[in-house]
PDB file of N, CA and C in Angstrom:
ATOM      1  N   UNK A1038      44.253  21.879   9.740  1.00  0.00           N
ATOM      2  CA  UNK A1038      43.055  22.575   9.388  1.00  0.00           C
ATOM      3  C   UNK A1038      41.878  21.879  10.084  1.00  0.00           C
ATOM      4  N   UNK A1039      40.988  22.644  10.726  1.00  0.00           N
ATOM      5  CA  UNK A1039      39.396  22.129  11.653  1.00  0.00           C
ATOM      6  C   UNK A1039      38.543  22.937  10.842  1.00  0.00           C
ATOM      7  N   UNK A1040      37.336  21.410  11.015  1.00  0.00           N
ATOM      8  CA  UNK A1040      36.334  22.094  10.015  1.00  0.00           C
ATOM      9  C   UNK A1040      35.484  22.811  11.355  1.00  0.00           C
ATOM     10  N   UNK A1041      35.008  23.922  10.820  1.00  0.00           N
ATOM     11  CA  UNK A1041      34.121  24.557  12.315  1.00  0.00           C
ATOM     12  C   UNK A1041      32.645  24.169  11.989  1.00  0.00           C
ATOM     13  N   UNK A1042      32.333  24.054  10.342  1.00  0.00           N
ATOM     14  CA  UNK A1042      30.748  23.977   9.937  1.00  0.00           C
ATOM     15  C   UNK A1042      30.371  22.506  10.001  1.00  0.00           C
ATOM     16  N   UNK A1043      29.861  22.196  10.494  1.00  0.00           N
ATOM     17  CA  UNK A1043      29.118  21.095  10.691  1.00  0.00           C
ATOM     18  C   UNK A1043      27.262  21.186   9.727  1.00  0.00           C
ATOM     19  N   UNK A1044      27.226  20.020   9.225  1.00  0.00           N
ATOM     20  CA  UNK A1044      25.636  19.489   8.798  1.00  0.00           C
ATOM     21  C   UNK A1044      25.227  18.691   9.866  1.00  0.00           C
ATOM     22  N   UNK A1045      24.176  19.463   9.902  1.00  0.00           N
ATOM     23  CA  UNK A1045      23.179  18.659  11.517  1.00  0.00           C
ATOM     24  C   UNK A1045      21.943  18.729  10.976  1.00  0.00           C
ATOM     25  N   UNK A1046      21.137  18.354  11.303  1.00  0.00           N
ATOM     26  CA  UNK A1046      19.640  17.840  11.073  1.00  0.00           C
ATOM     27  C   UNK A1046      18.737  17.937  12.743  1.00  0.00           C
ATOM     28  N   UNK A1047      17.969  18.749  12.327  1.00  0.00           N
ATOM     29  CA  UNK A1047      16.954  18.639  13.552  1.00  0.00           C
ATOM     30  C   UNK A1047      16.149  18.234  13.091  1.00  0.00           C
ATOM     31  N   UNK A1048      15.622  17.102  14.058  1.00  0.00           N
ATOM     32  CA  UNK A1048      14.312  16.327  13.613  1.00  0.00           C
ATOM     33  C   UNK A1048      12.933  16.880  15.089  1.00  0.00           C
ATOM     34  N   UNK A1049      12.025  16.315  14.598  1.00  0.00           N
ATOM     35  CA  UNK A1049      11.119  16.377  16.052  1.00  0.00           C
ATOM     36  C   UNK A1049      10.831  15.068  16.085  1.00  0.00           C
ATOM     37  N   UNK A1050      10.079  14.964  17.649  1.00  0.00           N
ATOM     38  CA  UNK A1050       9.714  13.704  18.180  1.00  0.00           C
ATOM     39  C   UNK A1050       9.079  12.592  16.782  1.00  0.00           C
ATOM     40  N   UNK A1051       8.112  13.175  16.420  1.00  0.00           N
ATOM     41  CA  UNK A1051       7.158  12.682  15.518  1.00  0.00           C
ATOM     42  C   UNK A1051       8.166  12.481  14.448  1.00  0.00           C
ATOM     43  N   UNK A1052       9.006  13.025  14.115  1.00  0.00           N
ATOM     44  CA  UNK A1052       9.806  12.689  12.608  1.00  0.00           C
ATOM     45  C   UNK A1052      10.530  11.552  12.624  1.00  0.00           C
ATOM     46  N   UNK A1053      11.227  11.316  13.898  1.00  0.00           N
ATOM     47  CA  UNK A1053      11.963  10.333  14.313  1.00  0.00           C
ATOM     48  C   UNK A1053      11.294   8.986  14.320  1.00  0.00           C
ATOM     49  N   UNK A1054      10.008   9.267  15.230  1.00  0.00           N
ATOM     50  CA  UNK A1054       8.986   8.142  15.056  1.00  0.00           C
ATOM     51  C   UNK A1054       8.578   7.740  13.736  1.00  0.00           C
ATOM     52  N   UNK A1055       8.394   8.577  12.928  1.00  0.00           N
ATOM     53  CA  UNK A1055       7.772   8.287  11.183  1.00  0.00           C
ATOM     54  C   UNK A1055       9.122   7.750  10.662  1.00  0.00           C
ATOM     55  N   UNK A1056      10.292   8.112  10.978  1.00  0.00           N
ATOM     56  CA  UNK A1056      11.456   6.891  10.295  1.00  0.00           C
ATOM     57  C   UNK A1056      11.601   5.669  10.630  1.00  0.00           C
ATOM     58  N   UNK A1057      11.273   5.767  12.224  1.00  0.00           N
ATOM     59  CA  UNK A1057      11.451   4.200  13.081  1.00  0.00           C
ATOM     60  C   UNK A1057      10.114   3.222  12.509  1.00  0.00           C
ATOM     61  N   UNK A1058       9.424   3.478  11.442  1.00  0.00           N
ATOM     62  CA  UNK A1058       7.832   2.622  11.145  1.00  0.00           C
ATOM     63  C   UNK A1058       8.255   2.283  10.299  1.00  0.00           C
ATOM     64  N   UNK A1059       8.449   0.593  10.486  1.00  0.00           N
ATOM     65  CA  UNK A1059       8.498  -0.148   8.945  1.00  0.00           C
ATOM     66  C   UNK A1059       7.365   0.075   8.277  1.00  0.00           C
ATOM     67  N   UNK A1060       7.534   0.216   7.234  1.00  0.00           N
ATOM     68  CA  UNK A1060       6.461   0.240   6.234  1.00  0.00           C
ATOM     69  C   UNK A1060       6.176  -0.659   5.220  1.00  0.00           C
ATOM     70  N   UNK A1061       4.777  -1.422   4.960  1.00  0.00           N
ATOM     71  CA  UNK A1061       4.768  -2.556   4.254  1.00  0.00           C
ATOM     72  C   UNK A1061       4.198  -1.870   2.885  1.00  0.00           C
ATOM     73  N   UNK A1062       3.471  -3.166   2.147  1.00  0.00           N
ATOM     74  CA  UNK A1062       2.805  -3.120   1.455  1.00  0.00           C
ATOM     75  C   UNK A1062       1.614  -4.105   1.200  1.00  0.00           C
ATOM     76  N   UNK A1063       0.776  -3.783   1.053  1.00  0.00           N
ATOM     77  CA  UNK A1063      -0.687  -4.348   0.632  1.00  0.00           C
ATOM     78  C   UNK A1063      -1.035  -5.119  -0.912  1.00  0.00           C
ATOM     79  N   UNK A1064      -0.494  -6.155  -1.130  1.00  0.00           N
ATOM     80  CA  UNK A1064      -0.413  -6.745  -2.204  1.00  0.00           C
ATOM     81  C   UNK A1064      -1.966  -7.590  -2.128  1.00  0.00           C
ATOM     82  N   UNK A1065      -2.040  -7.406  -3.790  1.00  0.00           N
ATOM     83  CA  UNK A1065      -3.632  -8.136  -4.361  1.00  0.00           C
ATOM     84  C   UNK A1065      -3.063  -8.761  -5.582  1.00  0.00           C
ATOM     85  N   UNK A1066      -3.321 -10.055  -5.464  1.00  0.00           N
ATOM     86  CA  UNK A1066      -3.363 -10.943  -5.898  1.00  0.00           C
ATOM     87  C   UNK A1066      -4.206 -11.625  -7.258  1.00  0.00           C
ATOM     88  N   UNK A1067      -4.149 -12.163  -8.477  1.00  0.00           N
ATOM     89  CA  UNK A1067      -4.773 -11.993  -9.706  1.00  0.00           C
ATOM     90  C   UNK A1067      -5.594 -13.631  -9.166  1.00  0.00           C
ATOM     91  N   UNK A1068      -7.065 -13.275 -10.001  1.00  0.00           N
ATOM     92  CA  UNK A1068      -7.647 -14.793  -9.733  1.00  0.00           C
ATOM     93  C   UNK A1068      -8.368 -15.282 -10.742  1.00  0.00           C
ATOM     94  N   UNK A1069      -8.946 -15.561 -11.267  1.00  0.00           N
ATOM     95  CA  UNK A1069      -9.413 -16.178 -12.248  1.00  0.00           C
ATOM     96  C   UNK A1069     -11.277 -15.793 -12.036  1.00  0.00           C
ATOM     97  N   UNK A1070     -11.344 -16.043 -10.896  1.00  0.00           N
ATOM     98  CA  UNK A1070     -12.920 -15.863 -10.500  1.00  0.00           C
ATOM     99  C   UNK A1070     -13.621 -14.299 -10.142  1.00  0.00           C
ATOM    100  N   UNK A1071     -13.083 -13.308  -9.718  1.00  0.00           N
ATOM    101  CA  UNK A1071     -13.484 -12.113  -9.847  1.00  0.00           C
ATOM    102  C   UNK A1071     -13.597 -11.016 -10.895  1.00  0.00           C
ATOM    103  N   UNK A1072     -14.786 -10.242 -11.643  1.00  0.00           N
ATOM    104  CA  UNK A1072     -14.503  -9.462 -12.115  1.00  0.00           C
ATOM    105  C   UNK A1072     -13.737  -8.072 -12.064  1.00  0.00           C
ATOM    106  N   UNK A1073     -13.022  -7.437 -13.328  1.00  0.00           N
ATOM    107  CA  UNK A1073     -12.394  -6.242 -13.445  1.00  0.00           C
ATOM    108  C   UNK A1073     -13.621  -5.238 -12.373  1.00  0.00           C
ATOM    109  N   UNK A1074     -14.456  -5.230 -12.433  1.00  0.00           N
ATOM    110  CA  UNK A1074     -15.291  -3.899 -11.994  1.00  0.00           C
ATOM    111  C   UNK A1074     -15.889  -4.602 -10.247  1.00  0.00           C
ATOM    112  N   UNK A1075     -15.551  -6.082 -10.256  1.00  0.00           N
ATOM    113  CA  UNK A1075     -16.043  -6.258  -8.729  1.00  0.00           C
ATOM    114  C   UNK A1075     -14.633  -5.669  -7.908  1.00  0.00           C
ATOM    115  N   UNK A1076     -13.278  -6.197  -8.678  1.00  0.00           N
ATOM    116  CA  UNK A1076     -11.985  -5.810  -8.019  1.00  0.00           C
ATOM    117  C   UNK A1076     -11.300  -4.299  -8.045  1.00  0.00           C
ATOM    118  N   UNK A1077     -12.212  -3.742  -9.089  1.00  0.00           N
ATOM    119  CA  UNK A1077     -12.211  -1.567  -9.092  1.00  0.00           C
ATOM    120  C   UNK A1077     -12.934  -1.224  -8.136  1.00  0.00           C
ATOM    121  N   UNK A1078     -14.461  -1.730  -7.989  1.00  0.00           N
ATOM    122  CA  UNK A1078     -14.862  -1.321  -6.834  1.00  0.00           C
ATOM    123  C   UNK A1078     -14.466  -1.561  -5.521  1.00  0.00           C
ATOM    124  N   UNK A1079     -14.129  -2.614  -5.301  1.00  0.00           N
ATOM    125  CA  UNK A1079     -12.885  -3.402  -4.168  1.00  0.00           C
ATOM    126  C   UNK A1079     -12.034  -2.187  -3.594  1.00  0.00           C
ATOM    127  N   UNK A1080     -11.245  -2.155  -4.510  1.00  0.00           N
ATOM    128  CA  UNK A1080     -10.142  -1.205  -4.227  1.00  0.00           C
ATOM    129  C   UNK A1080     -10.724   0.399  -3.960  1.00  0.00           C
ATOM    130  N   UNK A1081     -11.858   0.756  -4.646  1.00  0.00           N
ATOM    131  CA  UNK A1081     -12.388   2.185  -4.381  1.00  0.00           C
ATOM    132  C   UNK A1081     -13.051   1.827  -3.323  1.00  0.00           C
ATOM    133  N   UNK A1082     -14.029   1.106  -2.743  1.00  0.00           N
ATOM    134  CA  UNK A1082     -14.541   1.208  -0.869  1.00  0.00           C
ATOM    135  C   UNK A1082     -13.502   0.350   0.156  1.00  0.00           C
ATOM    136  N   UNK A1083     -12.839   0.149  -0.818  1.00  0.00           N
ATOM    137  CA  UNK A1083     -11.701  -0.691   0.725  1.00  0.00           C
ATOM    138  C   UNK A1083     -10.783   0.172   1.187  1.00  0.00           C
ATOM    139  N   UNK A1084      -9.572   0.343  -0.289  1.00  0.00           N
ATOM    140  CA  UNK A1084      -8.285   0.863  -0.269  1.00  0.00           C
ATOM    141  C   UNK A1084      -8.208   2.478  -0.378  1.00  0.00           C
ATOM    142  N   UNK A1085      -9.508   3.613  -0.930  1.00  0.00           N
ATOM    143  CA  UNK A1085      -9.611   4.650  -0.899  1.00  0.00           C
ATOM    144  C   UNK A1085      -9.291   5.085  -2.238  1.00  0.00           C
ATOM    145  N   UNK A1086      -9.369   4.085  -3.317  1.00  0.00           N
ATOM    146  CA  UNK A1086      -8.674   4.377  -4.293  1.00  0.00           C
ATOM    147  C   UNK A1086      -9.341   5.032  -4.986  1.00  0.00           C
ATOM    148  N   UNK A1087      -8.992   6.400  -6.165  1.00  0.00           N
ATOM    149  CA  UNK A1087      -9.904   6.556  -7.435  1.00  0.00           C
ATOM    150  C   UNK A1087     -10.198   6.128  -8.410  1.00  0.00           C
ATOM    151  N   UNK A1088     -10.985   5.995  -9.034  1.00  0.00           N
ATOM    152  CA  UNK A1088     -11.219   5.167 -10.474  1.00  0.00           C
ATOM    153  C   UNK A1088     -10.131   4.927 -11.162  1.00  0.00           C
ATOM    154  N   UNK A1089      -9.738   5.827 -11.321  1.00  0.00           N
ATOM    155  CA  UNK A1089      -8.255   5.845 -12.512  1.00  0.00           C
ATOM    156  C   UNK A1089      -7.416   4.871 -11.657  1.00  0.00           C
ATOM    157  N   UNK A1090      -7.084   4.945 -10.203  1.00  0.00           N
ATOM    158  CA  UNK A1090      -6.068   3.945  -9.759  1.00  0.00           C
ATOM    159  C   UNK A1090      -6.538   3.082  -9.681  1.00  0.00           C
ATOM    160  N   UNK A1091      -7.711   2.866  -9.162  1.00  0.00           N
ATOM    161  CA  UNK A1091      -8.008   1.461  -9.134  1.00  0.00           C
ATOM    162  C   UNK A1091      -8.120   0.652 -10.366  1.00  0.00           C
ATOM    163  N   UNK A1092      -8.343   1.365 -11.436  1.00  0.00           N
ATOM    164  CA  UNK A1092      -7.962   0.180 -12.586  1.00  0.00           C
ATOM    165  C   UNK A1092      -7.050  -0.031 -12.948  1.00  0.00           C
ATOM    166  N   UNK A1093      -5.691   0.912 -13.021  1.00  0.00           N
ATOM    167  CA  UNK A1093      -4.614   0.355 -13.177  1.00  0.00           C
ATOM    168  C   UNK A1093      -4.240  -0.517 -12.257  1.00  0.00           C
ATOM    169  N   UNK A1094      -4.469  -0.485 -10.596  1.00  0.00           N
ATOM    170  CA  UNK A1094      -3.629  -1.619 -10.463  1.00  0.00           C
ATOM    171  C   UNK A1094      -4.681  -2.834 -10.758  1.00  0.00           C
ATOM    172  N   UNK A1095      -5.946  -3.058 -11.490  1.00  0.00           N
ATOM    173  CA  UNK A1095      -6.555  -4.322 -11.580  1.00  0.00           C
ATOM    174  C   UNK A1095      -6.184  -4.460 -12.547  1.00  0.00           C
ATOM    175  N   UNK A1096      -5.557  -3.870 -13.664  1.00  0.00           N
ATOM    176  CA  UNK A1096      -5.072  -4.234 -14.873  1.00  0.00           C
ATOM    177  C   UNK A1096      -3.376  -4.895 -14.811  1.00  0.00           C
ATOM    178  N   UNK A1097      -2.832  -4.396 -13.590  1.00  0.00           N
ATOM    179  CA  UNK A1097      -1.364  -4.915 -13.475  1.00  0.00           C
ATOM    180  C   UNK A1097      -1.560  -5.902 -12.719  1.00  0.00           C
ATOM    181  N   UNK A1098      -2.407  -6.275 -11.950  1.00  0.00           N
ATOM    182  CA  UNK A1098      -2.835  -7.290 -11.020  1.00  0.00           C
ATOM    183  C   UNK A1098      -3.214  -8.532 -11.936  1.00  0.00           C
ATOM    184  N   UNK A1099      -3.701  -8.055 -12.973  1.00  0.00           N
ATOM    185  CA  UNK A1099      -4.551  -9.195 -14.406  1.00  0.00           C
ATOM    186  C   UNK A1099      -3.080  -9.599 -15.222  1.00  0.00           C
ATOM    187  N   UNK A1100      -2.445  -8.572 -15.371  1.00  0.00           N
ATOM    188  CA  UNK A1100      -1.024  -8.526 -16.550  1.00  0.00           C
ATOM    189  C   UNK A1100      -0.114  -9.142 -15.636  1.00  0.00           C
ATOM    190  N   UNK A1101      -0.004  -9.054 -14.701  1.00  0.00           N
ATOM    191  CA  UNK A1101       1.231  -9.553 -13.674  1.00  0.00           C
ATOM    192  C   UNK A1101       1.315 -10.137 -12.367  1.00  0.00           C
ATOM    193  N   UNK A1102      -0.173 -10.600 -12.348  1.00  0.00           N
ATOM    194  CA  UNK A1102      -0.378 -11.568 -10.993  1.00  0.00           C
ATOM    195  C   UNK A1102      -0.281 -10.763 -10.062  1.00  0.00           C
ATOM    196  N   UNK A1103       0.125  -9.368  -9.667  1.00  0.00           N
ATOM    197  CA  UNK A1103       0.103  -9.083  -8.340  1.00  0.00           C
ATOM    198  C   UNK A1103       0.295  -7.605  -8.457  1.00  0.00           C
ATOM    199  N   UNK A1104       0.216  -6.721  -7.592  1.00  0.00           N
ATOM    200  CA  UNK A1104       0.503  -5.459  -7.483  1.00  0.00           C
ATOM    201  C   UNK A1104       0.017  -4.881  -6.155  1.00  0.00           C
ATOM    202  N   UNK A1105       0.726  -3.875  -5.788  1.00  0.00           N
ATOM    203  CA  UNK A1105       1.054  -3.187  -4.497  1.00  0.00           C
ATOM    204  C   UNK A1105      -0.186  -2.454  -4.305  1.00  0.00           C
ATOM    205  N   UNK A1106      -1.271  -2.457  -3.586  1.00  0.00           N
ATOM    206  CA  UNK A1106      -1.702  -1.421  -3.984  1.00  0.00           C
ATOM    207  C   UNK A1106      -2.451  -0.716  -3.094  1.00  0.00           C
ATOM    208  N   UNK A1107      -1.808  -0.849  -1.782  1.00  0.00           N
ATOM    209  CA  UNK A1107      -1.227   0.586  -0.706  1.00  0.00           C
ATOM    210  C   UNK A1107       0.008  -0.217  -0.003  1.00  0.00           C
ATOM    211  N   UNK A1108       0.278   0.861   0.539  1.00  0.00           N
ATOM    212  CA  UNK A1108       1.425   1.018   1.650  1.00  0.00           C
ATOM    213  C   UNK A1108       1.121   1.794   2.742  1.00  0.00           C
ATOM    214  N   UNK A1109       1.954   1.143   3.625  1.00  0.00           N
ATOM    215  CA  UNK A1109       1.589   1.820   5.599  1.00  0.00           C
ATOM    216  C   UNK A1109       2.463   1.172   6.168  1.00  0.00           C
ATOM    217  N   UNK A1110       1.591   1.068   7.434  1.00  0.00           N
ATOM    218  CA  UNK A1110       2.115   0.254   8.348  1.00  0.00           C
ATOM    219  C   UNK A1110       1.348  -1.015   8.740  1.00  0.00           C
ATOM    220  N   UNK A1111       1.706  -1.726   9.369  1.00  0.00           N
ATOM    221  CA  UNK A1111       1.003  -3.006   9.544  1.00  0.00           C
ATOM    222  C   UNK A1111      -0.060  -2.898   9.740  1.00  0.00           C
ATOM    223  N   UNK A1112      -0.358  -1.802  10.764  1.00  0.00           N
ATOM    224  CA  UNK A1112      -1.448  -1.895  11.587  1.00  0.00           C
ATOM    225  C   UNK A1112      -2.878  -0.783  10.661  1.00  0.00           C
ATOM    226  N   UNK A1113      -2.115  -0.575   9.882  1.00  0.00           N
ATOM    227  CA  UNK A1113      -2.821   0.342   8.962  1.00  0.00           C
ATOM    228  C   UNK A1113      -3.383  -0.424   7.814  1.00  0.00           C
ATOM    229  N   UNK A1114      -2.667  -1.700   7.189  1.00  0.00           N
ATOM    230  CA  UNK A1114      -2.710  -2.485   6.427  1.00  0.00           C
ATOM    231  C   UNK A1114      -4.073  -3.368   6.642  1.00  0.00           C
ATOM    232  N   UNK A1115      -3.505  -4.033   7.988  1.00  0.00           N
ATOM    233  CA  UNK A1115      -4.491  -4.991   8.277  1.00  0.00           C
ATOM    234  C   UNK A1115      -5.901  -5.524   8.676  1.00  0.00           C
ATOM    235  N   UNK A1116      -6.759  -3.888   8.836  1.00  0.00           N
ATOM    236  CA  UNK A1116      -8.304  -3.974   8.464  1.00  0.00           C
ATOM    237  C   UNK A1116      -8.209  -3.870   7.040  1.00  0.00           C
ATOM    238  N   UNK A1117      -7.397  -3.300   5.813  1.00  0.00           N
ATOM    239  CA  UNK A1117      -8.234  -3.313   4.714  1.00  0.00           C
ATOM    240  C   UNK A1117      -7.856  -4.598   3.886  1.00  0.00           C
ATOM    241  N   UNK A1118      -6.547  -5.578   4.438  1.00  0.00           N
ATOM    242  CA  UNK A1118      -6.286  -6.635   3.973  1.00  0.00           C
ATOM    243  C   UNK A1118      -7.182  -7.484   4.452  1.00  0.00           C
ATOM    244  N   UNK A1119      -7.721  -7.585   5.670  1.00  0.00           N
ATOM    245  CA  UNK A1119      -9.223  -8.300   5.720  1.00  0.00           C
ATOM    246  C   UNK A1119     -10.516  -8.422   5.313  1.00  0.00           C
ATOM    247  N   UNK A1120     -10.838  -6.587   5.230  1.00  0.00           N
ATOM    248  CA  UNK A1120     -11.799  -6.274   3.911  1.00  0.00           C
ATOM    249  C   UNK A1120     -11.485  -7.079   2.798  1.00  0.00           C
ATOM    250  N   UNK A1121     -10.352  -7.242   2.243  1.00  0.00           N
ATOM    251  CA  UNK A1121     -10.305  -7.453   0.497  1.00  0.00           C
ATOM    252  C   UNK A1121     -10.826  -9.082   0.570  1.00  0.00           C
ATOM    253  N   UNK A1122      -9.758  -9.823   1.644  1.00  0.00           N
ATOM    254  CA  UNK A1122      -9.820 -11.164   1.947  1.00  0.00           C
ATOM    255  C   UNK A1122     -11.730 -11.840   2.355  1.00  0.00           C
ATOM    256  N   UNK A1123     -12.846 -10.733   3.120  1.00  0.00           N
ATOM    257  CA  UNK A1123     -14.104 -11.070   3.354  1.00  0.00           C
ATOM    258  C   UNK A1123     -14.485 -10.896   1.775  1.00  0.00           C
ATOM    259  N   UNK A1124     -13.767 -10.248   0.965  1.00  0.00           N
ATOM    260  CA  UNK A1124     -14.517 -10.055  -0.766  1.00  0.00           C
ATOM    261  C   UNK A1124     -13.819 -10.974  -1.291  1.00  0.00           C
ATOM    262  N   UNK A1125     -13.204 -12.218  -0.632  1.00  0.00           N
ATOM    263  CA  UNK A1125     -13.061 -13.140  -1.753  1.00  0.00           C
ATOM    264  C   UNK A1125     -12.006 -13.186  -2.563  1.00  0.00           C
ATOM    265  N   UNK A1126     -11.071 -12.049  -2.334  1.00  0.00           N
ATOM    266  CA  UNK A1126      -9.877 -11.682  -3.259  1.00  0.00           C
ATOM    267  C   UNK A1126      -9.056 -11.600  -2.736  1.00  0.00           C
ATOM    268  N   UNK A1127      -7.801 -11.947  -3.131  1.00  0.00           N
ATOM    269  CA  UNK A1127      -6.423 -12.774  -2.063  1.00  0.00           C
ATOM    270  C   UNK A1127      -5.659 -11.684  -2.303  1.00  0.00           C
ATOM    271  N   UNK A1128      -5.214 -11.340  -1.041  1.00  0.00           N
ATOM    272  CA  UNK A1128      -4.557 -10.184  -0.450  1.00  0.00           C
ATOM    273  C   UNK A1128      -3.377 -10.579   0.828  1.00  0.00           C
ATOM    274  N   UNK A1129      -2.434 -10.220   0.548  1.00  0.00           N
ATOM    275  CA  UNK A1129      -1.251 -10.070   1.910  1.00  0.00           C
ATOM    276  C   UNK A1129      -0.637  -8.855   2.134  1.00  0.00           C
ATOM    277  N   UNK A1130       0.113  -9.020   3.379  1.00  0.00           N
ATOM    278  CA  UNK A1130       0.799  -7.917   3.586  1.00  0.00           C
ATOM    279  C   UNK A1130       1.845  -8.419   3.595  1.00  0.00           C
ATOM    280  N   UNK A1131       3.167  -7.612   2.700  1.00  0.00           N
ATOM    281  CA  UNK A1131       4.610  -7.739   2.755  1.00  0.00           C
ATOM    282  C   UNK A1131       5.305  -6.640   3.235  1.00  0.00           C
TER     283      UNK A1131
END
């Protein structure tokens, strides 16, 4: 017995490329010296965030030392991980 049906996948150029991009994450870091509303606003003119997100992750960032709070690519990462880092607030990319 031959199977005749085959599953194939067409991708385009660009789709292929969007799988081949590692993708990180933008981790912020909990500190002792910044306020809840200096590190909401942080995240709303840096990271693009809305109110509502940006306090949850400053509240999981406060509860758990750290939280994700974008994802990309490196190169996408690394002006707003410098933004956070010129505000004083410790930020990496993983």
């Amino acid at each position: 017995m031959y199977a005749t049906d085959f599953d194939t996948e067409t991708l385009t150029l660009k789709e292929v490329e969007k799988k081949s991009v590692k993708e990180h994450d933008l981790i912020l870091f909990n500190d002792d010296v910044n306020t809840f509303d200096f590190v909401i606003d942080s995240l709303i003119k840096v990271c693009g965030h809305e109110l509502i997100q940006a306090e949850q992750c400053t509240y999981l960032v406060h509860f758990s030392g750290k939280c994700a709070v974008k994802r990309g690519t490196f190169k996408q990462l690394e002006p707003l991980c410098t933004a956070l880092l010129e505000r004083s607030l410790t930020a990496e990319i993983h």
